[in-house]
Short mmCIF file of C-alpha atoms in Angstrom, two decimals:
data_model
loop_
_atom_site.label_atom_id
_atom_site.label_comp_id
_atom_site.label_asym_id
_atom_site.label_seq_id
_atom_site.Cartn_x
_atom_site.Cartn_y
_atom_site.Cartn_z
CA MET A 1 -27.45 -22.29 -8.76
CA ASN A 2 -24.21 -22.99 -10.59
CA ASP A 3 -22.12 -20.41 -12.36
CA SER A 4 -22.19 -20.41 -16.10
CA PRO A 5 -18.97 -20.94 -18.09
CA ALA A 6 -16.63 -18.01 -17.87
CA ARG A 7 -16.89 -15.55 -20.70
CA PRO A 8 -14.34 -12.97 -21.87
CA ALA A 9 -14.32 -9.60 -20.19
CA PRO A 10 -16.72 -7.24 -21.94
CA ALA A 11 -15.33 -4.36 -23.91
CA HIS A 12 -16.69 -1.92 -21.36
CA SER A 13 -14.73 -3.42 -18.48
CA HIS A 14 -12.57 -0.34 -18.03
CA HIS A 15 -14.94 2.60 -18.42
CA ASP A 16 -13.57 5.84 -17.05
CA HIS A 17 -16.20 7.13 -14.63
CA ASP A 18 -15.30 10.47 -13.09
CA HIS A 19 -16.89 9.61 -9.80
CA ASP A 20 -14.53 10.77 -7.05
CA HIS A 21 -14.97 9.76 -3.47
CA ASP A 22 -14.10 12.24 -0.77
CA HIS A 23 -11.76 11.05 1.89
CA ASP A 24 -14.31 11.68 4.58
CA HIS A 25 -12.70 9.84 7.44
CA ASP A 26 -12.40 11.95 10.51
CA HIS A 27 -8.77 12.01 11.51
CA GLY A 28 -9.23 14.68 14.13
CA SER A 29 -7.65 18.09 14.42
CA SER A 30 -5.33 17.55 17.38
CA PRO A 31 -1.56 17.29 16.78
CA TRP A 32 -1.59 13.63 17.90
CA SER A 33 -4.42 12.79 15.48
CA ARG A 34 -2.57 14.42 12.59
CA LEU A 35 0.65 12.60 13.49
CA ARG A 36 -1.15 9.27 13.73
CA HIS A 37 -2.77 9.86 10.34
CA ALA A 38 0.61 10.71 8.80
CA LEU A 39 2.23 7.54 10.18
CA THR A 40 -0.65 5.17 9.38
CA PRO A 41 -0.78 3.64 5.90
CA HIS A 42 -4.00 4.34 3.97
CA SER A 43 -4.91 2.71 0.70
CA HIS A 44 -8.45 3.95 0.23
CA ASP A 45 -7.97 7.54 -0.88
CA HIS A 46 -10.22 7.37 -3.94
CA GLY A 47 -10.06 10.98 -5.13
CA GLU A 48 -7.15 10.41 -7.47
CA ALA A 49 -7.47 6.68 -7.96
CA ILE A 50 -6.13 5.05 -11.10
CA ARG A 51 -8.58 2.67 -12.73
CA THR A 52 -6.43 0.54 -15.04
CA ALA A 53 -3.88 -2.02 -13.90
CA GLU A 54 -1.33 -1.01 -16.55
CA GLU A 55 -1.42 2.66 -15.59
CA SER A 56 -1.22 1.96 -11.87
CA SER A 57 1.79 -0.33 -12.31
CA ALA A 58 3.53 2.33 -14.42
CA ILE A 59 2.97 4.92 -11.68
CA GLY A 60 4.36 2.53 -9.05
CA ILE A 61 7.48 1.77 -11.09
CA ARG A 62 8.12 5.45 -11.80
CA ALA A 63 7.70 6.36 -8.11
CA ALA A 64 10.13 3.63 -7.10
CA TRP A 65 12.82 4.72 -9.58
CA VAL A 66 12.54 8.43 -8.77
CA SER A 67 12.72 7.86 -5.03
CA LEU A 68 15.57 5.35 -5.46
CA ALA A 69 17.68 8.02 -7.14
CA GLY A 70 16.98 10.51 -4.36
CA MET A 71 17.68 8.06 -1.55
CA GLY A 72 20.86 6.83 -3.23
CA ALA A 73 22.31 10.33 -3.51
CA THR A 74 21.49 11.05 0.13
CA ALA A 75 23.01 7.76 1.31
CA LEU A 76 26.30 8.36 -0.52
CA LEU A 77 26.65 11.78 1.09
CA GLN A 78 25.88 10.47 4.55
CA ILE A 79 28.29 7.51 4.33
CA VAL A 80 31.19 9.92 3.90
CA ILE A 81 30.11 12.16 6.76
CA VAL A 82 29.46 9.21 9.13
CA ALA A 83 33.01 7.99 8.50
CA LEU A 84 34.37 11.44 9.35
CA SER A 85 32.17 12.31 12.31
CA GLY A 86 31.27 9.07 14.11
CA SER A 87 27.69 10.26 14.72
CA VAL A 88 25.41 7.39 15.81
CA ALA A 89 22.25 9.29 14.96
CA LEU A 90 23.55 10.06 11.46
CA LEU A 91 24.56 6.41 11.14
CA ALA A 92 20.95 5.47 11.92
CA ASP A 93 19.74 7.71 9.13
CA THR A 94 22.29 6.25 6.72
CA LEU A 95 21.24 2.69 7.53
CA HIS A 96 17.67 3.58 6.65
CA ASN A 97 18.73 4.98 3.31
CA LEU A 98 20.76 1.87 2.53
CA GLY A 99 17.74 -0.19 3.51
CA HIS A 100 15.73 1.66 0.90
CA LEU A 101 18.28 0.76 -1.74
CA ALA A 102 17.92 -2.90 -0.71
CA THR A 103 14.12 -2.95 -0.87
CA THR A 104 13.22 -0.60 -3.71
CA ILE A 105 14.76 -2.81 -6.41
CA PRO A 106 12.65 -5.87 -5.40
CA LEU A 107 9.61 -3.59 -5.33
CA ILE A 108 10.28 -2.50 -8.92
CA ILE A 109 10.69 -6.16 -9.92
CA ALA A 110 7.38 -6.99 -8.20
CA PHE A 111 5.55 -4.23 -10.08
CA ARG A 112 6.96 -5.47 -13.38
CA LEU A 113 6.16 -9.09 -12.50
CA GLY A 114 2.58 -8.10 -11.72
CA ARG A 115 2.13 -6.91 -15.30
CA ARG A 116 2.78 -10.38 -16.71
CA THR A 117 -0.09 -12.33 -18.22
CA PRO A 118 -1.54 -15.08 -15.98
CA THR A 119 -0.37 -18.62 -16.80
CA ARG A 120 -1.84 -22.07 -16.32
CA ARG A 121 0.15 -22.42 -13.11
CA PHE A 122 -0.48 -18.87 -11.83
CA SER A 123 -4.01 -18.35 -13.08
CA TYR A 124 -4.57 -15.24 -10.92
CA GLY A 125 -1.41 -13.59 -12.19
CA PHE A 126 1.70 -12.48 -10.30
CA ARG A 127 0.57 -9.40 -8.38
CA ARG A 128 0.91 -11.19 -5.03
CA ALA A 129 4.67 -10.69 -5.41
CA GLU A 130 4.08 -7.08 -4.42
CA ASP A 131 2.67 -8.16 -1.04
CA LEU A 132 5.63 -10.49 -0.49
CA VAL A 133 8.00 -7.58 -1.12
CA GLY A 134 6.05 -5.74 1.58
CA LEU A 135 7.21 -8.41 4.04
CA LEU A 136 10.80 -7.94 2.84
CA ILE A 137 10.49 -4.20 3.47
CA GLY A 138 9.26 -4.95 6.99
CA ALA A 139 12.23 -7.26 7.62
CA VAL A 140 14.70 -4.59 6.49
CA ILE A 141 13.02 -1.97 8.69
CA ALA A 142 13.23 -4.35 11.67
CA LEU A 143 16.90 -5.06 10.95
CA SER A 144 17.73 -1.37 10.76
CA ALA A 145 15.98 -0.77 14.09
CA GLY A 146 18.08 -3.52 15.68
CA LEU A 147 21.31 -2.02 14.31
CA ILE A 148 20.33 1.41 15.61
CA VAL A 149 19.76 0.01 19.10
CA TRP A 150 23.10 -1.85 18.98
CA GLU A 151 25.08 1.21 17.94
CA SER A 152 23.30 3.47 20.42
CA VAL A 153 23.97 1.18 23.37
CA ARG A 154 27.60 0.82 22.33
CA ALA A 155 27.94 4.60 22.09
CA LEU A 156 26.48 5.00 25.58
CA THR A 157 29.01 2.57 27.04
CA THR A 158 32.04 3.64 25.00
CA SER A 159 33.66 7.03 24.75
CA ARG A 160 33.23 8.42 21.25
CA ASP A 161 33.91 11.99 20.19
CA MET A 162 31.89 13.51 17.38
CA THR A 163 33.83 15.58 14.88
CA HIS A 164 33.01 17.66 11.82
CA LEU A 165 29.81 18.77 13.49
CA GLY A 166 29.11 21.40 10.86
CA TRP A 167 29.10 18.78 8.12
CA VAL A 168 26.90 16.47 10.21
CA LEU A 169 24.41 19.29 10.74
CA ALA A 170 24.36 20.11 7.02
CA ALA A 171 23.84 16.44 6.12
CA ALA A 172 21.02 16.17 8.65
CA VAL A 173 19.20 19.20 7.25
CA ILE A 174 19.55 17.90 3.68
CA GLY A 175 18.51 14.42 4.78
CA ALA A 176 15.42 15.66 6.62
CA ALA A 177 14.19 17.64 3.62
CA GLY A 178 15.09 15.02 1.02
CA ASN A 179 13.67 12.07 2.93
CA GLU A 180 10.39 13.84 3.63
CA LEU A 181 10.01 14.74 -0.04
CA VAL A 182 10.65 11.10 -1.01
CA ALA A 183 8.23 9.91 1.69
CA ARG A 184 5.43 12.17 0.49
CA TYR A 185 6.00 11.20 -3.12
CA ARG A 186 5.95 7.46 -2.35
CA ILE A 187 2.96 7.60 0.00
CA ARG A 188 0.99 9.75 -2.43
CA ALA A 189 1.73 7.36 -5.30
CA GLY A 190 0.99 4.33 -3.09
CA ARG A 191 -2.38 5.70 -2.04
CA LYS A 192 -3.16 6.67 -5.60
CA ILE A 193 -2.73 3.13 -6.90
CA GLY A 194 -3.67 1.29 -3.68
CA SER A 195 -0.22 -0.27 -3.08
CA ALA A 196 0.44 -1.25 0.54
CA ALA A 197 4.07 -2.09 -0.27
CA LEU A 198 4.75 1.33 -1.81
CA ILE A 199 3.07 3.05 1.14
CA ALA A 200 5.27 1.00 3.50
CA GLU A 201 8.33 2.21 1.59
CA GLY A 202 7.07 5.77 1.99
CA GLN A 203 6.64 5.27 5.73
CA HIS A 204 10.20 3.93 5.79
CA ALA A 205 11.41 7.14 4.17
CA ARG A 206 9.43 9.20 6.67
CA THR A 207 11.28 7.55 9.56
CA ASP A 208 14.47 8.72 7.83
CA ALA A 209 13.20 12.30 7.90
CA LEU A 210 12.53 11.94 11.63
CA THR A 211 15.99 10.44 12.05
CA SER A 212 17.58 13.43 10.34
CA LEU A 213 15.75 15.81 12.65
CA ALA A 214 17.03 13.78 15.58
CA VAL A 215 20.58 14.10 14.24
CA ILE A 216 20.22 17.88 14.40
CA ILE A 217 19.34 17.57 18.09
CA GLY A 218 22.36 15.30 18.63
CA VAL A 219 24.70 17.84 17.00
CA LEU A 220 23.34 20.64 19.17
CA GLY A 221 23.87 18.43 22.22
CA ALA A 222 27.49 17.77 21.23
CA TRP A 223 28.10 21.51 20.80
CA LEU A 224 26.70 22.02 24.30
CA GLY A 225 29.06 19.41 25.72
CA LEU A 226 26.37 16.71 26.11
CA PRO A 227 27.56 13.86 23.83
CA TRP A 228 25.18 11.35 25.43
CA ILE A 229 22.27 13.05 23.68
CA ASP A 230 23.31 11.52 20.34
CA PRO A 231 22.95 7.82 21.34
CA VAL A 232 19.83 8.55 23.40
CA ILE A 233 18.26 10.12 20.33
CA GLY A 234 19.29 6.98 18.44
CA LEU A 235 17.26 4.85 20.88
CA GLY A 236 14.30 7.16 20.43
CA ILE A 237 14.58 6.75 16.68
CA ALA A 238 14.57 2.97 17.06
CA ALA A 239 11.32 3.18 19.05
CA MET A 240 9.74 5.34 16.36
CA VAL A 241 10.88 2.92 13.64
CA ILE A 242 9.27 0.00 15.48
CA LEU A 243 5.97 1.87 15.74
CA VAL A 244 6.02 2.62 12.00
CA LEU A 245 6.96 -1.01 11.31
CA ILE A 246 3.95 -2.33 13.24
CA SER A 247 1.60 0.08 11.49
CA SER A 248 2.89 -0.70 8.00
CA MET A 249 3.09 -4.46 8.41
CA ARG A 250 -0.46 -4.65 9.77
CA THR A 251 -1.75 -3.57 6.35
CA VAL A 252 0.62 -5.84 4.43
CA ILE A 253 -0.27 -8.91 6.50
CA HIS A 254 -3.99 -8.18 6.27
CA ARG A 255 -3.68 -8.21 2.49
CA LEU A 256 -1.71 -11.45 2.45
CA MET A 257 -4.59 -12.93 4.48
CA ASP A 258 -7.10 -11.56 1.92
CA GLY A 259 -8.31 -8.91 4.34
CA VAL A 260 -9.88 -5.65 3.17
CA GLU A 261 -10.49 -2.26 4.76
CA ALA A 262 -13.57 -1.70 6.89
CA GLY A 263 -16.55 -0.75 4.75
CA THR A 264 -15.27 -2.37 1.54
CA LEU A 265 -17.86 -5.15 1.56
CA ASP A 266 -20.57 -2.62 2.38
CA THR A 267 -19.56 -0.77 -0.78
CA VAL A 268 -19.58 -3.99 -2.81
CA GLU A 269 -23.06 -4.92 -1.56
CA ALA A 270 -24.43 -1.43 -2.20
CA ALA A 271 -23.01 -1.40 -5.73
CA ALA A 272 -24.53 -4.83 -6.46
CA THR A 273 -27.99 -3.74 -5.32
CA VAL A 274 -29.16 -2.52 -8.71
CA PRO A 275 -32.70 -2.68 -10.16
CA GLY A 276 -33.41 -6.34 -10.87
CA VAL A 277 -31.42 -7.68 -7.91
CA LEU A 278 -33.78 -8.87 -5.17
CA ALA A 279 -31.09 -9.45 -2.52
CA VAL A 280 -27.33 -9.76 -2.16
CA ARG A 281 -26.72 -13.21 -0.73
CA GLU A 282 -22.92 -13.07 -0.35
CA ALA A 283 -20.11 -10.61 -1.04
CA ARG A 284 -16.35 -11.11 -1.05
CA ALA A 285 -13.35 -8.94 -1.87
CA ARG A 286 -9.58 -9.20 -1.65
CA TRP A 287 -6.45 -7.35 -2.70
CA ILE A 288 -3.88 -8.94 -4.97
CA GLY A 289 -1.00 -6.51 -5.03
CA HIS A 290 -2.47 -3.06 -5.61
CA ARG A 291 -5.60 -4.27 -7.42
CA LEU A 292 -8.90 -5.30 -5.86
CA GLU A 293 -11.06 -8.28 -6.79
CA ALA A 294 -14.72 -8.64 -5.80
CA GLU A 295 -17.47 -11.19 -6.27
CA VAL A 296 -21.13 -11.30 -5.26
CA SER A 297 -23.94 -13.83 -5.21
CA VAL A 298 -27.35 -12.24 -5.77
CA ASP A 299 -30.96 -13.37 -5.89
CA VAL A 300 -32.93 -12.54 -9.03
CA ASP A 301 -36.37 -13.31 -10.43
CA PRO A 302 -36.22 -16.85 -11.92
CA ALA A 303 -38.29 -15.62 -14.85
CA LEU A 304 -35.46 -13.39 -16.09
CA SER A 305 -34.03 -14.35 -19.46
CA VAL A 306 -30.38 -15.09 -19.98
CA GLY A 307 -30.07 -11.88 -21.98
CA ARG A 308 -31.56 -9.81 -19.16
CA CYS A 309 -29.22 -11.49 -16.66
CA ASP A 310 -26.27 -10.68 -18.90
CA GLN A 311 -27.33 -7.03 -18.94
CA LEU A 312 -27.76 -7.13 -15.16
CA ALA A 313 -24.24 -8.53 -14.76
CA ARG A 314 -22.83 -5.67 -16.81
CA THR A 315 -24.74 -3.11 -14.73
CA ILE A 316 -23.39 -4.61 -11.49
CA GLU A 317 -19.86 -4.49 -12.88
CA GLU A 318 -20.21 -0.85 -13.92
CA GLU A 319 -21.57 0.17 -10.52
CA MET A 320 -18.74 -1.62 -8.73
CA ARG A 321 -16.12 0.07 -10.89
CA ARG A 322 -17.67 3.44 -10.08
CA SER A 323 -17.58 2.71 -6.35
CA LEU A 324 -14.24 0.88 -6.13
CA PRO A 325 -11.60 2.73 -8.19
CA HIS A 326 -8.90 0.06 -7.70
CA LEU A 327 -11.17 -2.76 -8.83
CA ASP A 328 -9.66 -5.17 -11.36
CA ARG A 329 -11.92 -8.23 -11.59
CA VAL A 330 -15.65 -8.60 -10.89
CA GLY A 331 -17.58 -11.84 -10.49
CA ALA A 332 -21.38 -12.04 -10.20
CA ARG A 333 -23.27 -15.26 -9.52
CA PHE A 334 -27.05 -15.33 -9.93
CA THR A 335 -29.46 -17.47 -7.94
CA ALA A 336 -33.18 -17.82 -8.60
CA ALA A 337 -35.05 -16.26 -5.67
CA THR A 338 -37.50 -19.20 -5.41
CA ALA A 339 -34.61 -21.53 -4.65
CA VAL A 340 -34.32 -19.89 -1.23
CA ALA A 341 -37.70 -21.23 -0.13
CA GLN A 342 -38.16 -24.35 -2.30
CA GLY A 343 -34.63 -25.75 -2.42
CA PRO A 344 -32.29 -26.04 -5.39
CA ASP A 345 -33.80 -26.44 -8.82
CA PRO A 346 -32.61 -29.79 -10.26
CA SER A 347 -32.16 -28.20 -13.69
CA PRO A 348 -31.45 -24.50 -13.16
CA PRO A 349 -31.11 -22.21 -16.17
CA ALA A 350 -27.63 -21.00 -16.97
CA MET A 351 -26.88 -17.55 -15.63
CA PRO A 352 -23.99 -15.39 -16.86
CA THR A 353 -21.05 -14.42 -14.71
CA ALA A 354 -19.41 -11.02 -15.01
CA ARG A 355 -15.65 -10.95 -15.06
#
């Protein structure tokens, strides 16, 4: 059966339902499992999910600005100490911080762009810009990894003495603490609003924290008369950055291809199976930026009135919003159950569509 003409979103479209979902995935208790969980982007932590697009965008913008200030201060400090000391590992950390300055501004612009009203040309809005910025973040991370490898190899083949080791050590300790705080703040905010791009930026900051820890090892090696440790640590950092890059970009690319997390469609189908729905014929979902869209096609009794179908559409929407905290738009298409066995009705009654 055909969809009815679109109608405005009902006034109840953004009910606040305090229906938290436990993050019940089993990430294991071994050190490797915990490390893998820390380095893998997640966007389905529902416990603190934000349910309105305006509020989620505001949280994303605030997280980006706060972390930008922290990373900028750290980068300025490290630039001075790199110039004095010649540390390759500290240079790697500094490049990451500068990379954050280059990618956080476009991320803020993308969040603001996503708040614009849809137009006739961009009828779905502008939230896809956030996913495109995710690709930019990945490119910057890849570039920084290449520069780290270049500098590390050059340091291994060229004699270079590290100086001002005490300052390098102090900068590394400050960098490790500051970058990890920024990483946790960004990842927490990204998971809260369901933003893959913001989570990727948080993972980028976490590699900086690892880099700073590696700098500490390089300084200790230089004090022990083993200067080769510094560039070797730089190569190790590059390998870690590449692993984080692959993990982060997998999520970003999945979203650009309209992919969703495992179990999302199961949740959509379960939420659509309300009293009055005979069967869920089809379910779809996709992310646009940090907001989720879903649509279902369901079989109903052909004897249902238009008013009853309208009520059923509202019930489906409410159940979906309870189950999917990041949900923005809902579409429900109704099909008369007898059409499955007898073929399409040449003059089907109009059925409402939930938006």
